Amino acid sequence: MKPMDSEMLREQGHIMVDFIADYYKNLEDSPQDFPVLSQVQPGYLRDILPDSAPDHPEPLKELLHDVSKKIIPGLTHWQSPSYFAYYASSTSVAGFLGEMLNAGLSVVGFTWLTSPAATELEVIVLDWLAKLLQLPDHFLSTGRGGGVIQGTGCEAVLVVVLAARDRIMKKAGKNSLSQLVVYASDQTHSSFRKACLIGGIHEENIRLLKTDSSTNYGMPPKSLEEAISSDLAKGFIPFFICATVGTTSSAAVDPLVPLGKIAKSYGIWMHVDAAYAGNACICPEFRKHIDGVENADSFNINAHKWLFANQTCSPLWVKDRYSLIDALKTNPEYLEYKVSKRDEVVNYKDWQISLSRRFRSLKLWMVLRLYGAENLRNFIRDHVNLAKNFEDYVAQDAHFEVVTTRYFSLVCFRLAPVDGDEDKCNERNRELLATVNSTGKIFISHTALSGKFILRFAVGAPLTEEKHVTEAWRIIQKHATEFIHNKKK
Amino acid sequence: MKPMDSEMLREQGHIMVDFIADYYKNLEDSPQDFPVLSQVQPGYLRDILPDSAPDHPEPLKELLHDVSKKIIPGLTHWQSPSYFAYYASSTSVAGFLGEMLNAGLSVVGFTWLTSPAATELEVIVLDWLAKLLQLPDHFLSTGRGGGVIQGTGCEAVLVVVLAARDRIMKKAGKNSLSQLVVYASDQTHSSFRKACLIGGIHEENIRLLKTDSSTNYGMPPKSLEEAISSDLAKGFIPFFICATVGTTSSAAVDPLVPLGKIAKSYGIWMHVDAAYAGNACICPEFRKHIDGVENADSFNINAHKWLFANQTCSPLWVKDRYSLIDALKTNPEYLEYKVSKRDEVVNYKDWQISLSRRFRSLKLWMVLRLYGAENLRNFIRDHVNLAKNFEDYVAQDAHFEVVTTRYFSLVCFRLAPVDGDEDKCNERNRELLATVNSTGKIFISHTALSGKFILRFAVGAPLTEEKHVTEAWRIIQKHATEFIHNKKK
């Protein structure tokens, strides 16, 4: 037995392709066999797998049998057409093929030398994508800026917090860390706070500005301006603003134009986290939501969320790549080579946390080429239209209410309170969520807005069609009836 | 056109399998077509790709044609049988199939709920691997410890530095950061220094203890003890030791037994970075190199390096998982669920930097099952034996010298100095490296040890056989002759 044999790869690769194609076929045709939210109990797998690795090889057939019987029941099917939870993490045929090809070639492009194509394709494809998003020229690789594919939005915000931190500490001194202050709204993704804590920012210096329904949960520029003034007066050093376009909770949009002006006037780094909604900005009609990005220092989308790129593909653009490199560079002798100097080539190891990296641009390139920009825009529009349908269903049912303005493919809604009893309303919605998810027929998720328990219906999975949305609403309505008519609870 | 269609996935997936199988076949059969180190010039790809993404779809056939003609010439072929640079990042048929299946299922197991199987398989498989490595019981999931698959060793060392930092700062106070001190040898991977800087540790508090050939570049315990004593006397707070088993430069081994005793006596977190060599410790004859790991707080190997797991698969075990969770947890409302509480289930989002995560245990499980432990041990032994052959070739040629003791599959060697002229010797080795790599027939790399320019020959690619090692030596010897006989330079 050898670790690599091209004919064995061929034979077993074909078997695996059929296994995966069958999975998608069955996911569509036999949804009853695939509860969208897994219904297993904690510890289920320990009971049915051996305690230790086998000494001797087991056949692929047996392994795939175990995948079907033991693993798949424990999956929550993110690619199911009836997946409406969180935000989608969508693959596509092209994204899947891109991952396959990356896994097949298995190169590690940490420096330019270790696979020039991996670096150069990433530079080029991120310029392509920046153009589709109509990002300002300073984010292109032709100037001081440029793009890099991080694994996740969490990594993206971490590296720019570090870049901004090190930039300010160069001026403010190495003991200034405890004075550094950051700003975001209370709707900002939890990874921002985590990134700050990782970077040693004091927890009490993380200002999460209050939002409410009056701005549809967008960050109020006035609050930001006041917070900065107040902090400056107290001797703090404001250095970072994280604005969000499409928050995780409710797809709220922070107003980039006024926020960017404030950031600019105080010389503060502004990062735009557009992990989900940024993808929609390849459509001209949604582009307005990132107006003002020209005043940002960095901008991020998760192409694995809604650009069909398969997992961990999070493009980040920065205005000044040297700020990233200054914070993250390493120069061990064993990686030096003739053209490794600063400007001649890109060495992406200095733009990210890890040394090692995958050839992620391959799948983004394949998605862009195999679908073309127009189809990608239409995929997104289809999802938005499906969400609009769902929003209409909700609006037409007096027992329910839509709770925030829908900008993209997320609908925030709930069973409306009866006689103004918010506590009971929260309880009923919590119960409705548990009930519909326990059917296994659909998976939706929840959030809290202004203390209210809110249901989230997010369209974005690659197989979702109108019938799935209609059916989802039917299921929600049906189970809601139990609460409405029986006045259960 | 739709983003997902099971029959299109099937059709195009089969085409891609053949493309990848042909790549491996050709890599073996027609090495002249695949220079191991890519010979392209910086900017080559920009000249041959369009400036922007296409509006309309392009056929897969055309894309694969471009992969062959435009991308592959820009690859450095890490999976080539004649790849001997850095350390290998080896795939295998099983590792490749595992990546395919992960990309196909495309679930995101950030909490237990979002795909119980993804979390539970990871817990189980890391217990399996811990047993193969004979790790102490406290690293198993059954106690306070447990394993988690990070993307890279860089992420692994970062998360444990953060866990240890936050643990000590709970005691020492939130303004103690500037007093915190860390220790490692000057051979430690650059990611350790980077992790410390990310965490806000002051650069001047990173003690990289000097090593030399007298300990074969292992960290001298006496130096560590002295450094700690001296720092304590000055009011610093020692809190972290990074020990390495198999350094990147020369595969040096830090003596874990005495280092662990020191760490324990001072209550300092000791991390063991065994990214490369740790994999070999599944073989009883190499296990001795991690004797003493029972006093470590964390232990890491890169299964993507030498356990054939394909890219970004870096198991990390910790003695106290709560220290990790305390440093890295997030609790946004939208991710809460019924059994999300601390001990009932594992939520791996709190063990790592990112929220999102791949189903990486799948490929590790597949590698362990499709090969079995005995074959994996034999793959590693074969590589070590091939390195031993190469070492013998070097030792038998009076013009060359082996410069450090070989423990695993890395040989550090050089053209020996003539008349004690070290400068000229460095220059000749530098030139020899450039010359052999420019042939495209093999790829070897270099390092510096005690100021000397050293050549590295690392065996680990999945296709490498005896004939490739013999041929590599022939090429090196042939080109060396030019320097030896012509006294060139």
PDB file of N, CA, C and O in Angstrom, chain A residues 184-242:
ATOM      1  N   ALA A 184     -17.806  49.967  17.906  1.00  0.00           N
ATOM      2  CA  ALA A 184     -18.672  49.213  16.997  1.00  0.00           C
ATOM      3  C   ALA A 184     -20.075  49.351  17.574  1.00  0.00           C
ATOM      4  O   ALA A 184     -20.251  49.952  18.644  1.00  0.00           O
ATOM      5  N   SER A 185     -21.050  48.795  16.892  1.00  0.00           N
ATOM      6  CA  SER A 185     -22.391  48.837  17.475  1.00  0.00           C
ATOM      7  C   SER A 185     -22.620  47.580  18.300  1.00  0.00           C
ATOM      8  O   SER A 185     -21.849  46.615  18.206  1.00  0.00           O
ATOM      9  N   ASP A 186     -23.667  47.594  19.094  1.00  0.00           N
ATOM     10  CA  ASP A 186     -23.970  46.402  19.892  1.00  0.00           C
ATOM     11  C   ASP A 186     -24.495  45.260  19.022  1.00  0.00           C
ATOM     12  O   ASP A 186     -24.773  44.171  19.526  1.00  0.00           O
ATOM     13  N   GLN A 187     -24.638  45.481  17.729  1.00  0.00           N
ATOM     14  CA  GLN A 187     -25.057  44.443  16.792  1.00  0.00           C
ATOM     15  C   GLN A 187     -23.876  43.788  16.085  1.00  0.00           C
ATOM     16  O   GLN A 187     -24.046  42.857  15.300  1.00  0.00           O
ATOM     17  N   THR A 188     -22.693  44.300  16.358  1.00  0.00           N
ATOM     18  CA  THR A 188     -21.496  43.814  15.663  1.00  0.00           C
ATOM     19  C   THR A 188     -21.221  42.352  16.006  1.00  0.00           C
ATOM     20  O   THR A 188     -21.464  41.919  17.128  1.00  0.00           O
ATOM     21  N   HIS A 189     -20.690  41.634  15.055  1.00  0.00           N
ATOM     22  CA  HIS A 189     -20.398  40.212  15.233  1.00  0.00           C
ATOM     23  C   HIS A 189     -19.462  39.991  16.423  1.00  0.00           C
ATOM     24  O   HIS A 189     -18.538  40.775  16.641  1.00  0.00           O
ATOM     25  N   SER A 190     -19.703  38.926  17.151  1.00  0.00           N
ATOM     26  CA  SER A 190     -18.908  38.626  18.351  1.00  0.00           C
ATOM     27  C   SER A 190     -17.419  38.483  18.059  1.00  0.00           C
ATOM     28  O   SER A 190     -16.587  38.605  18.962  1.00  0.00           O
ATOM     29  N   SER A 191     -17.074  38.237  16.811  1.00  0.00           N
ATOM     30  CA  SER A 191     -15.654  38.073  16.487  1.00  0.00           C
ATOM     31  C   SER A 191     -14.885  39.383  16.646  1.00  0.00           C
ATOM     32  O   SER A 191     -13.668  39.364  16.801  1.00  0.00           O
ATOM     33  N   PHE A 192     -15.583  40.503  16.613  1.00  0.00           N
ATOM     34  CA  PHE A 192     -14.874  41.779  16.779  1.00  0.00           C
ATOM     35  C   PHE A 192     -14.359  41.914  18.206  1.00  0.00           C
ATOM     36  O   PHE A 192     -13.186  42.212  18.435  1.00  0.00           O
ATOM     37  N   ARG A 193     -15.244  41.671  19.165  1.00  0.00           N
ATOM     38  CA  ARG A 193     -14.818  41.725  20.568  1.00  0.00           C
ATOM     39  C   ARG A 193     -13.692  40.706  20.801  1.00  0.00           C
ATOM     40  O   ARG A 193     -12.694  41.003  21.453  1.00  0.00           O
ATOM     41  N   LYS A 194     -13.873  39.533  20.253  1.00  0.00           N
ATOM     42  CA  LYS A 194     -12.863  38.475  20.428  1.00  0.00           C
ATOM     43  C   LYS A 194     -11.515  38.911  19.841  1.00  0.00           C
ATOM     44  O   LYS A 194     -10.469  38.708  20.457  1.00  0.00           O
ATOM     45  N   ALA A 195     -11.557  39.516  18.659  1.00  0.00           N
ATOM     46  CA  ALA A 195     -10.319  39.986  18.024  1.00  0.00           C
ATOM     47  C   ALA A 195      -9.625  41.019  18.909  1.00  0.00           C
ATOM     48  O   ALA A 195      -8.396  41.001  19.063  1.00  0.00           O
ATOM     49  N   CYS A 196     -10.407  41.922  19.473  1.00  0.00           N
ATOM     50  CA  CYS A 196      -9.819  42.953  20.330  1.00  0.00           C
ATOM     51  C   CYS A 196      -9.177  42.330  21.563  1.00  0.00           C
ATOM     52  O   CYS A 196      -8.053  42.681  21.939  1.00  0.00           O
ATOM     53  N   LEU A 197      -9.874  41.389  22.178  1.00  0.00           N
ATOM     54  CA  LEU A 197      -9.322  40.741  23.375  1.00  0.00           C
ATOM     55  C   LEU A 197      -8.056  39.953  23.025  1.00  0.00           C
ATOM     56  O   LEU A 197      -7.085  39.954  23.776  1.00  0.00           O
ATOM     57  N   ILE A 198      -8.061  39.294  21.900  1.00  0.00           N
ATOM     58  CA  ILE A 198      -6.854  38.583  21.450  1.00  0.00           C
ATOM     59  C   ILE A 198      -5.687  39.561  21.350  1.00  0.00           C
ATOM     60  O   ILE A 198      -4.578  39.281  21.792  1.00  0.00           O
ATOM     61  N   GLY A 199      -5.975  40.728  20.795  1.00  0.00           N
ATOM     62  CA  GLY A 199      -4.925  41.735  20.611  1.00  0.00           C
ATOM     63  C   GLY A 199      -4.570  42.490  21.883  1.00  0.00           C
ATOM     64  O   GLY A 199      -3.758  43.424  21.826  1.00  0.00           O
ATOM     65  N   GLY A 200      -5.161  42.120  22.998  1.00  0.00           N
ATOM     66  CA  GLY A 200      -4.784  42.734  24.271  1.00  0.00           C
ATOM     67  C   GLY A 200      -5.506  44.037  24.579  1.00  0.00           C
ATOM     68  O   GLY A 200      -5.167  44.723  25.544  1.00  0.00           O
ATOM     69  N   ILE A 201      -6.494  44.401  23.757  1.00  0.00           N
ATOM     70  CA  ILE A 201      -7.300  45.590  24.051  1.00  0.00           C
ATOM     71  C   ILE A 201      -8.091  45.294  25.326  1.00  0.00           C
ATOM     72  O   ILE A 201      -8.645  44.199  25.481  1.00  0.00           O
ATOM     73  N   HIS A 202      -8.148  46.254  26.214  1.00  0.00           N
ATOM     74  CA  HIS A 202      -8.878  46.020  27.459  1.00  0.00           C
ATOM     75  C   HIS A 202     -10.373  45.935  27.184  1.00  0.00           C
ATOM     76  O   HIS A 202     -10.912  46.752  26.437  1.00  0.00           O
ATOM     77  N   GLU A 203     -11.008  44.987  27.814  1.00  0.00           N
ATOM     78  CA  GLU A 203     -12.430  44.764  27.560  1.00  0.00           C
ATOM     79  C   GLU A 203     -13.258  46.031  27.782  1.00  0.00           C
ATOM     80  O   GLU A 203     -14.180  46.326  27.009  1.00  0.00           O
ATOM     81  N   GLU A 204     -12.897  46.784  28.810  1.00  0.00           N
ATOM     82  CA  GLU A 204     -13.697  47.991  29.116  1.00  0.00           C
ATOM     83  C   GLU A 204     -13.437  49.111  28.107  1.00  0.00           C
ATOM     84  O   GLU A 204     -14.121  50.135  28.140  1.00  0.00           O
ATOM     85  N   ASN A 205     -12.481  48.908  27.216  1.00  0.00           N
ATOM     86  CA  ASN A 205     -12.229  49.909  26.172  1.00  0.00           C
ATOM     87  C   ASN A 205     -12.890  49.546  24.834  1.00  0.00           C
ATOM     88  O   ASN A 205     -12.587  50.135  23.803  1.00  0.00           O
ATOM     89  N   ILE A 206     -13.709  48.531  24.872  1.00  0.00           N
ATOM     90  CA  ILE A 206     -14.456  48.147  23.677  1.00  0.00           C
ATOM     91  C   ILE A 206     -15.842  48.786  23.787  1.00  0.00           C
ATOM     92  O   ILE A 206     -16.658  48.380  24.616  1.00  0.00           O
ATOM     93  N   ARG A 207     -16.070  49.808  22.992  1.00  0.00           N
ATOM     94  CA  ARG A 207     -17.343  50.537  23.084  1.00  0.00           C
ATOM     95  C   ARG A 207     -18.332  49.954  22.064  1.00  0.00           C
ATOM     96  O   ARG A 207     -18.137  50.121  20.857  1.00  0.00           O
ATOM     97  N   LEU A 208     -19.348  49.288  22.576  1.00  0.00           N
ATOM     98  CA  LEU A 208     -20.386  48.732  21.686  1.00  0.00           C
ATOM     99  C   LEU A 208     -21.599  49.652  21.778  1.00  0.00           C
ATOM    100  O   LEU A 208     -22.381  49.581  22.737  1.00  0.00           O
ATOM    101  N   LEU A 209     -21.711  50.532  20.812  1.00  0.00           N
ATOM    102  CA  LEU A 209     -22.715  51.601  20.874  1.00  0.00           C
ATOM    103  C   LEU A 209     -24.116  51.042  20.694  1.00  0.00           C
ATOM    104  O   LEU A 209     -24.366  50.210  19.818  1.00  0.00           O
ATOM    105  N   LYS A 210     -25.016  51.556  21.505  1.00  0.00           N
ATOM    106  CA  LYS A 210     -26.382  51.062  21.546  1.00  0.00           C
ATOM    107  C   LYS A 210     -27.122  51.372  20.236  1.00  0.00           C
ATOM    108  O   LYS A 210     -26.991  52.458  19.678  1.00  0.00           O
ATOM    109  N   THR A 211     -27.881  50.399  19.785  1.00  0.00           N
ATOM    110  CA  THR A 211     -28.743  50.628  18.614  1.00  0.00           C
ATOM    111  C   THR A 211     -30.175  50.266  18.995  1.00  0.00           C
ATOM    112  O   THR A 211     -30.402  49.558  19.978  1.00  0.00           O
ATOM    113  N   ASP A 212     -31.110  50.736  18.209  1.00  0.00           N
ATOM    114  CA  ASP A 212     -32.499  50.317  18.421  1.00  0.00           C
ATOM    115  C   ASP A 212     -33.256  50.388  17.104  1.00  0.00           C
ATOM    116  O   ASP A 212     -32.666  50.630  16.041  1.00  0.00           O
ATOM    117  N   SER A 213     -34.544  50.194  17.204  1.00  0.00           N
ATOM    118  CA  SER A 213     -35.331  50.094  15.981  1.00  0.00           C
ATOM    119  C   SER A 213     -35.426  51.427  15.234  1.00  0.00           C
ATOM    120  O   SER A 213     -35.740  51.443  14.046  1.00  0.00           O
ATOM    121  N   SER A 214     -35.110  52.534  15.915  1.00  0.00           N
ATOM    122  CA  SER A 214     -35.246  53.832  15.251  1.00  0.00           C
ATOM    123  C   SER A 214     -34.274  53.965  14.074  1.00  0.00           C
ATOM    124  O   SER A 214     -34.531  54.686  13.121  1.00  0.00           O
ATOM    125  N   THR A 215     -33.147  53.277  14.139  1.00  0.00           N
ATOM    126  CA  THR A 215     -32.214  53.254  12.996  1.00  0.00           C
ATOM    127  C   THR A 215     -32.203  51.864  12.357  1.00  0.00           C
ATOM    128  O   THR A 215     -31.265  51.521  11.622  1.00  0.00           O
ATOM    129  N   ASN A 216     -33.221  51.086  12.659  1.00  0.00           N
ATOM    130  CA  ASN A 216     -33.266  49.713  12.165  1.00  0.00           C
ATOM    131  C   ASN A 216     -31.984  48.961  12.548  1.00  0.00           C
ATOM    132  O   ASN A 216     -31.446  48.171  11.791  1.00  0.00           O
ATOM    133  N   TYR A 217     -31.502  49.259  13.758  1.00  0.00           N
ATOM    134  CA  TYR A 217     -30.313  48.619  14.345  1.00  0.00           C
ATOM    135  C   TYR A 217     -28.998  48.960  13.641  1.00  0.00           C
ATOM    136  O   TYR A 217     -28.007  48.235  13.762  1.00  0.00           O
ATOM    137  N   GLY A 218     -28.981  50.037  12.895  1.00  0.00           N
ATOM    138  CA  GLY A 218     -27.722  50.567  12.364  1.00  0.00           C
ATOM    139  C   GLY A 218     -27.059  51.475  13.399  1.00  0.00           C
ATOM    140  O   GLY A 218     -27.735  52.045  14.263  1.00  0.00           O
ATOM    141  N   MET A 219     -25.744  51.616  13.322  1.00  0.00           N
ATOM    142  CA  MET A 219     -25.001  52.416  14.301  1.00  0.00           C
ATOM    143  C   MET A 219     -25.316  53.902  14.116  1.00  0.00           C
ATOM    144  O   MET A 219     -25.163  54.431  13.014  1.00  0.00           O
ATOM    145  N   PRO A 220     -25.727  54.617  15.167  1.00  0.00           N
ATOM    146  CA  PRO A 220     -26.002  56.042  15.025  1.00  0.00           C
ATOM    147  C   PRO A 220     -24.699  56.844  15.008  1.00  0.00           C
ATOM    148  O   PRO A 220     -23.939  56.803  15.978  1.00  0.00           O
ATOM    149  N   PRO A 221     -24.435  57.576  13.916  1.00  0.00           N
ATOM    150  CA  PRO A 221     -23.181  58.328  13.818  1.00  0.00           C
ATOM    151  C   PRO A 221     -22.995  59.303  14.976  1.00  0.00           C
ATOM    152  O   PRO A 221     -21.867  59.512  15.433  1.00  0.00           O
ATOM    153  N   LYS A 222     -24.102  59.847  15.445  1.00  0.00           N
ATOM    154  CA  LYS A 222     -24.011  60.803  16.546  1.00  0.00           C
ATOM    155  C   LYS A 222     -23.429  60.123  17.793  1.00  0.00           C
ATOM    156  O   LYS A 222     -22.573  60.700  18.489  1.00  0.00           O
ATOM    157  N   SER A 223     -23.856  58.931  18.080  1.00  0.00           N
ATOM    158  CA  SER A 223     -23.322  58.195  19.240  1.00  0.00           C
ATOM    159  C   SER A 223     -21.820  57.975  19.090  1.00  0.00           C
ATOM    160  O   SER A 223     -21.062  58.059  20.054  1.00  0.00           O
ATOM    161  N   LEU A 224     -21.419  57.677  17.869  1.00  0.00           N
ATOM    162  CA  LEU A 224     -19.993  57.443  17.634  1.00  0.00           C
ATOM    163  C   LEU A 224     -19.198  58.717  17.900  1.00  0.00           C
ATOM    164  O   LEU A 224     -18.186  58.711  18.616  1.00  0.00           O
ATOM    165  N   GLU A 225     -19.669  59.797  17.309  1.00  0.00           N
ATOM    166  CA  GLU A 225     -18.984  61.081  17.452  1.00  0.00           C
ATOM    167  C   GLU A 225     -18.870  61.461  18.940  1.00  0.00           C
ATOM    168  O   GLU A 225     -17.791  61.848  19.423  1.00  0.00           O
ATOM    169  N   GLU A 226     -19.949  61.295  19.660  1.00  0.00           N
ATOM    170  CA  GLU A 226     -19.945  61.631  21.088  1.00  0.00           C
ATOM    171  C   GLU A 226     -18.986  60.736  21.874  1.00  0.00           C
ATOM    172  O   GLU A 226     -18.257  61.208  22.749  1.00  0.00           O
ATOM    173  N   ALA A 227     -19.007  59.454  21.544  1.00  0.00           N
ATOM    174  CA  ALA A 227     -18.135  58.518  22.271  1.00  0.00           C
ATOM    175  C   ALA A 227     -16.667  58.858  22.038  1.00  0.00           C
ATOM    176  O   ALA A 227     -15.854  58.847  22.974  1.00  0.00           O
ATOM    177  N   ILE A 228     -16.349  59.188  20.798  1.00  0.00           N
ATOM    178  CA  ILE A 228     -14.949  59.527  20.485  1.00  0.00           C
ATOM    179  C   ILE A 228     -14.534  60.789  21.243  1.00  0.00           C
ATOM    180  O   ILE A 228     -13.463  60.835  21.868  1.00  0.00           O
ATOM    181  N   SER A 229     -15.388  61.815  21.190  1.00  0.00           N
ATOM    182  CA  SER A 229     -15.059  63.074  21.878  1.00  0.00           C
ATOM    183  C   SER A 229     -14.853  62.835  23.363  1.00  0.00           C
ATOM    184  O   SER A 229     -13.877  63.307  23.962  1.00  0.00           O
ATOM    185  N   SER A 230     -15.760  62.081  23.928  1.00  0.00           N
ATOM    186  CA  SER A 230     -15.683  61.811  25.353  1.00  0.00           C
ATOM    187  C   SER A 230     -14.395  61.045  25.695  1.00  0.00           C
ATOM    188  O   SER A 230     -13.708  61.349  26.667  1.00  0.00           O
ATOM    189  N   ASP A 231     -14.057  60.066  24.865  1.00  0.00           N
ATOM    190  CA  ASP A 231     -12.843  59.286  25.121  1.00  0.00           C
ATOM    191  C   ASP A 231     -11.586  60.137  24.976  1.00  0.00           C
ATOM    192  O   ASP A 231     -10.643  60.019  25.769  1.00  0.00           O
ATOM    193  N   LEU A 232     -11.577  60.976  23.965  1.00  0.00           N
ATOM    194  CA  LEU A 232     -10.411  61.844  23.767  1.00  0.00           C
ATOM    195  C   LEU A 232     -10.235  62.763  24.976  1.00  0.00           C
ATOM    196  O   LEU A 232      -9.108  62.961  25.460  1.00  0.00           O
ATOM    197  N   ALA A 233     -11.347  63.271  25.456  1.00  0.00           N
ATOM    198  CA  ALA A 233     -11.287  64.176  26.606  1.00  0.00           C
ATOM    199  C   ALA A 233     -10.709  63.467  27.829  1.00  0.00           C
ATOM    200  O   ALA A 233     -10.038  64.081  28.662  1.00  0.00           O
ATOM    201  N   LYS A 234     -10.948  62.165  27.913  1.00  0.00           N
ATOM    202  CA  LYS A 234     -10.446  61.398  29.066  1.00  0.00           C
ATOM    203  C   LYS A 234      -9.028  60.862  28.849  1.00  0.00           C
ATOM    204  O   LYS A 234      -8.511  60.125  29.700  1.00  0.00           O
ATOM    205  N   GLY A 235      -8.449  61.170  27.703  1.00  0.00           N
ATOM    206  CA  GLY A 235      -7.079  60.719  27.462  1.00  0.00           C
ATOM    207  C   GLY A 235      -6.967  59.359  26.796  1.00  0.00           C
ATOM    208  O   GLY A 235      -5.874  58.814  26.659  1.00  0.00           O
ATOM    209  N   PHE A 236      -8.085  58.795  26.401  1.00  0.00           N
ATOM    210  CA  PHE A 236      -8.024  57.530  25.661  1.00  0.00           C
ATOM    211  C   PHE A 236      -7.562  57.779  24.220  1.00  0.00           C
ATOM    212  O   PHE A 236      -7.581  58.919  23.735  1.00  0.00           O
ATOM    213  N   ILE A 237      -7.199  56.702  23.548  1.00  0.00           N
ATOM    214  CA  ILE A 237      -6.738  56.813  22.159  1.00  0.00           C
ATOM    215  C   ILE A 237      -7.666  56.002  21.254  1.00  0.00           C
ATOM    216  O   ILE A 237      -7.512  54.790  21.142  1.00  0.00           O
ATOM    217  N   PRO A 238      -8.633  56.649  20.624  1.00  0.00           N
ATOM    218  CA  PRO A 238      -9.523  55.934  19.696  1.00  0.00           C
ATOM    219  C   PRO A 238      -8.723  55.524  18.457  1.00  0.00           C
ATOM    220  O   PRO A 238      -8.008  56.351  17.895  1.00  0.00           O
ATOM    221  N   PHE A 239      -8.820  54.259  18.055  1.00  0.00           N
ATOM    222  CA  PHE A 239      -8.006  53.858  16.888  1.00  0.00           C
ATOM    223  C   PHE A 239      -8.722  52.934  15.910  1.00  0.00           C
ATOM    224  O   PHE A 239      -8.204  52.655  14.829  1.00  0.00           O
ATOM    225  N   PHE A 240      -9.929  52.469  16.245  1.00  0.00           N
ATOM    226  CA  PHE A 240     -10.536  51.482  15.358  1.00  0.00           C
ATOM    227  C   PHE A 240     -12.058  51.544  15.434  1.00  0.00           C
ATOM    228  O   PHE A 240     -12.630  51.586  16.519  1.00  0.00           O
ATOM    229  N   ILE A 241     -12.688  51.544  14.266  1.00  0.00           N
ATOM    230  CA  ILE A 241     -14.151  51.446  14.178  1.00  0.00           C
ATOM    231  C   ILE A 241     -14.483  50.234  13.319  1.00  0.00           C
ATOM    232  O   ILE A 241     -13.957  50.108  12.204  1.00  0.00           O
ATOM    233  N   CYS A 242     -15.328  49.379  13.835  1.00  0.00           N
ATOM    234  CA  CYS A 242     -15.815  48.271  13.011  1.00  0.00           C
ATOM    235  C   CYS A 242     -17.256  48.559  12.610  1.00  0.00           C
ATOM    236  O   CYS A 242     -18.158  48.561  13.462  1.00  0.00           O
TER     237      CYS A 242
END
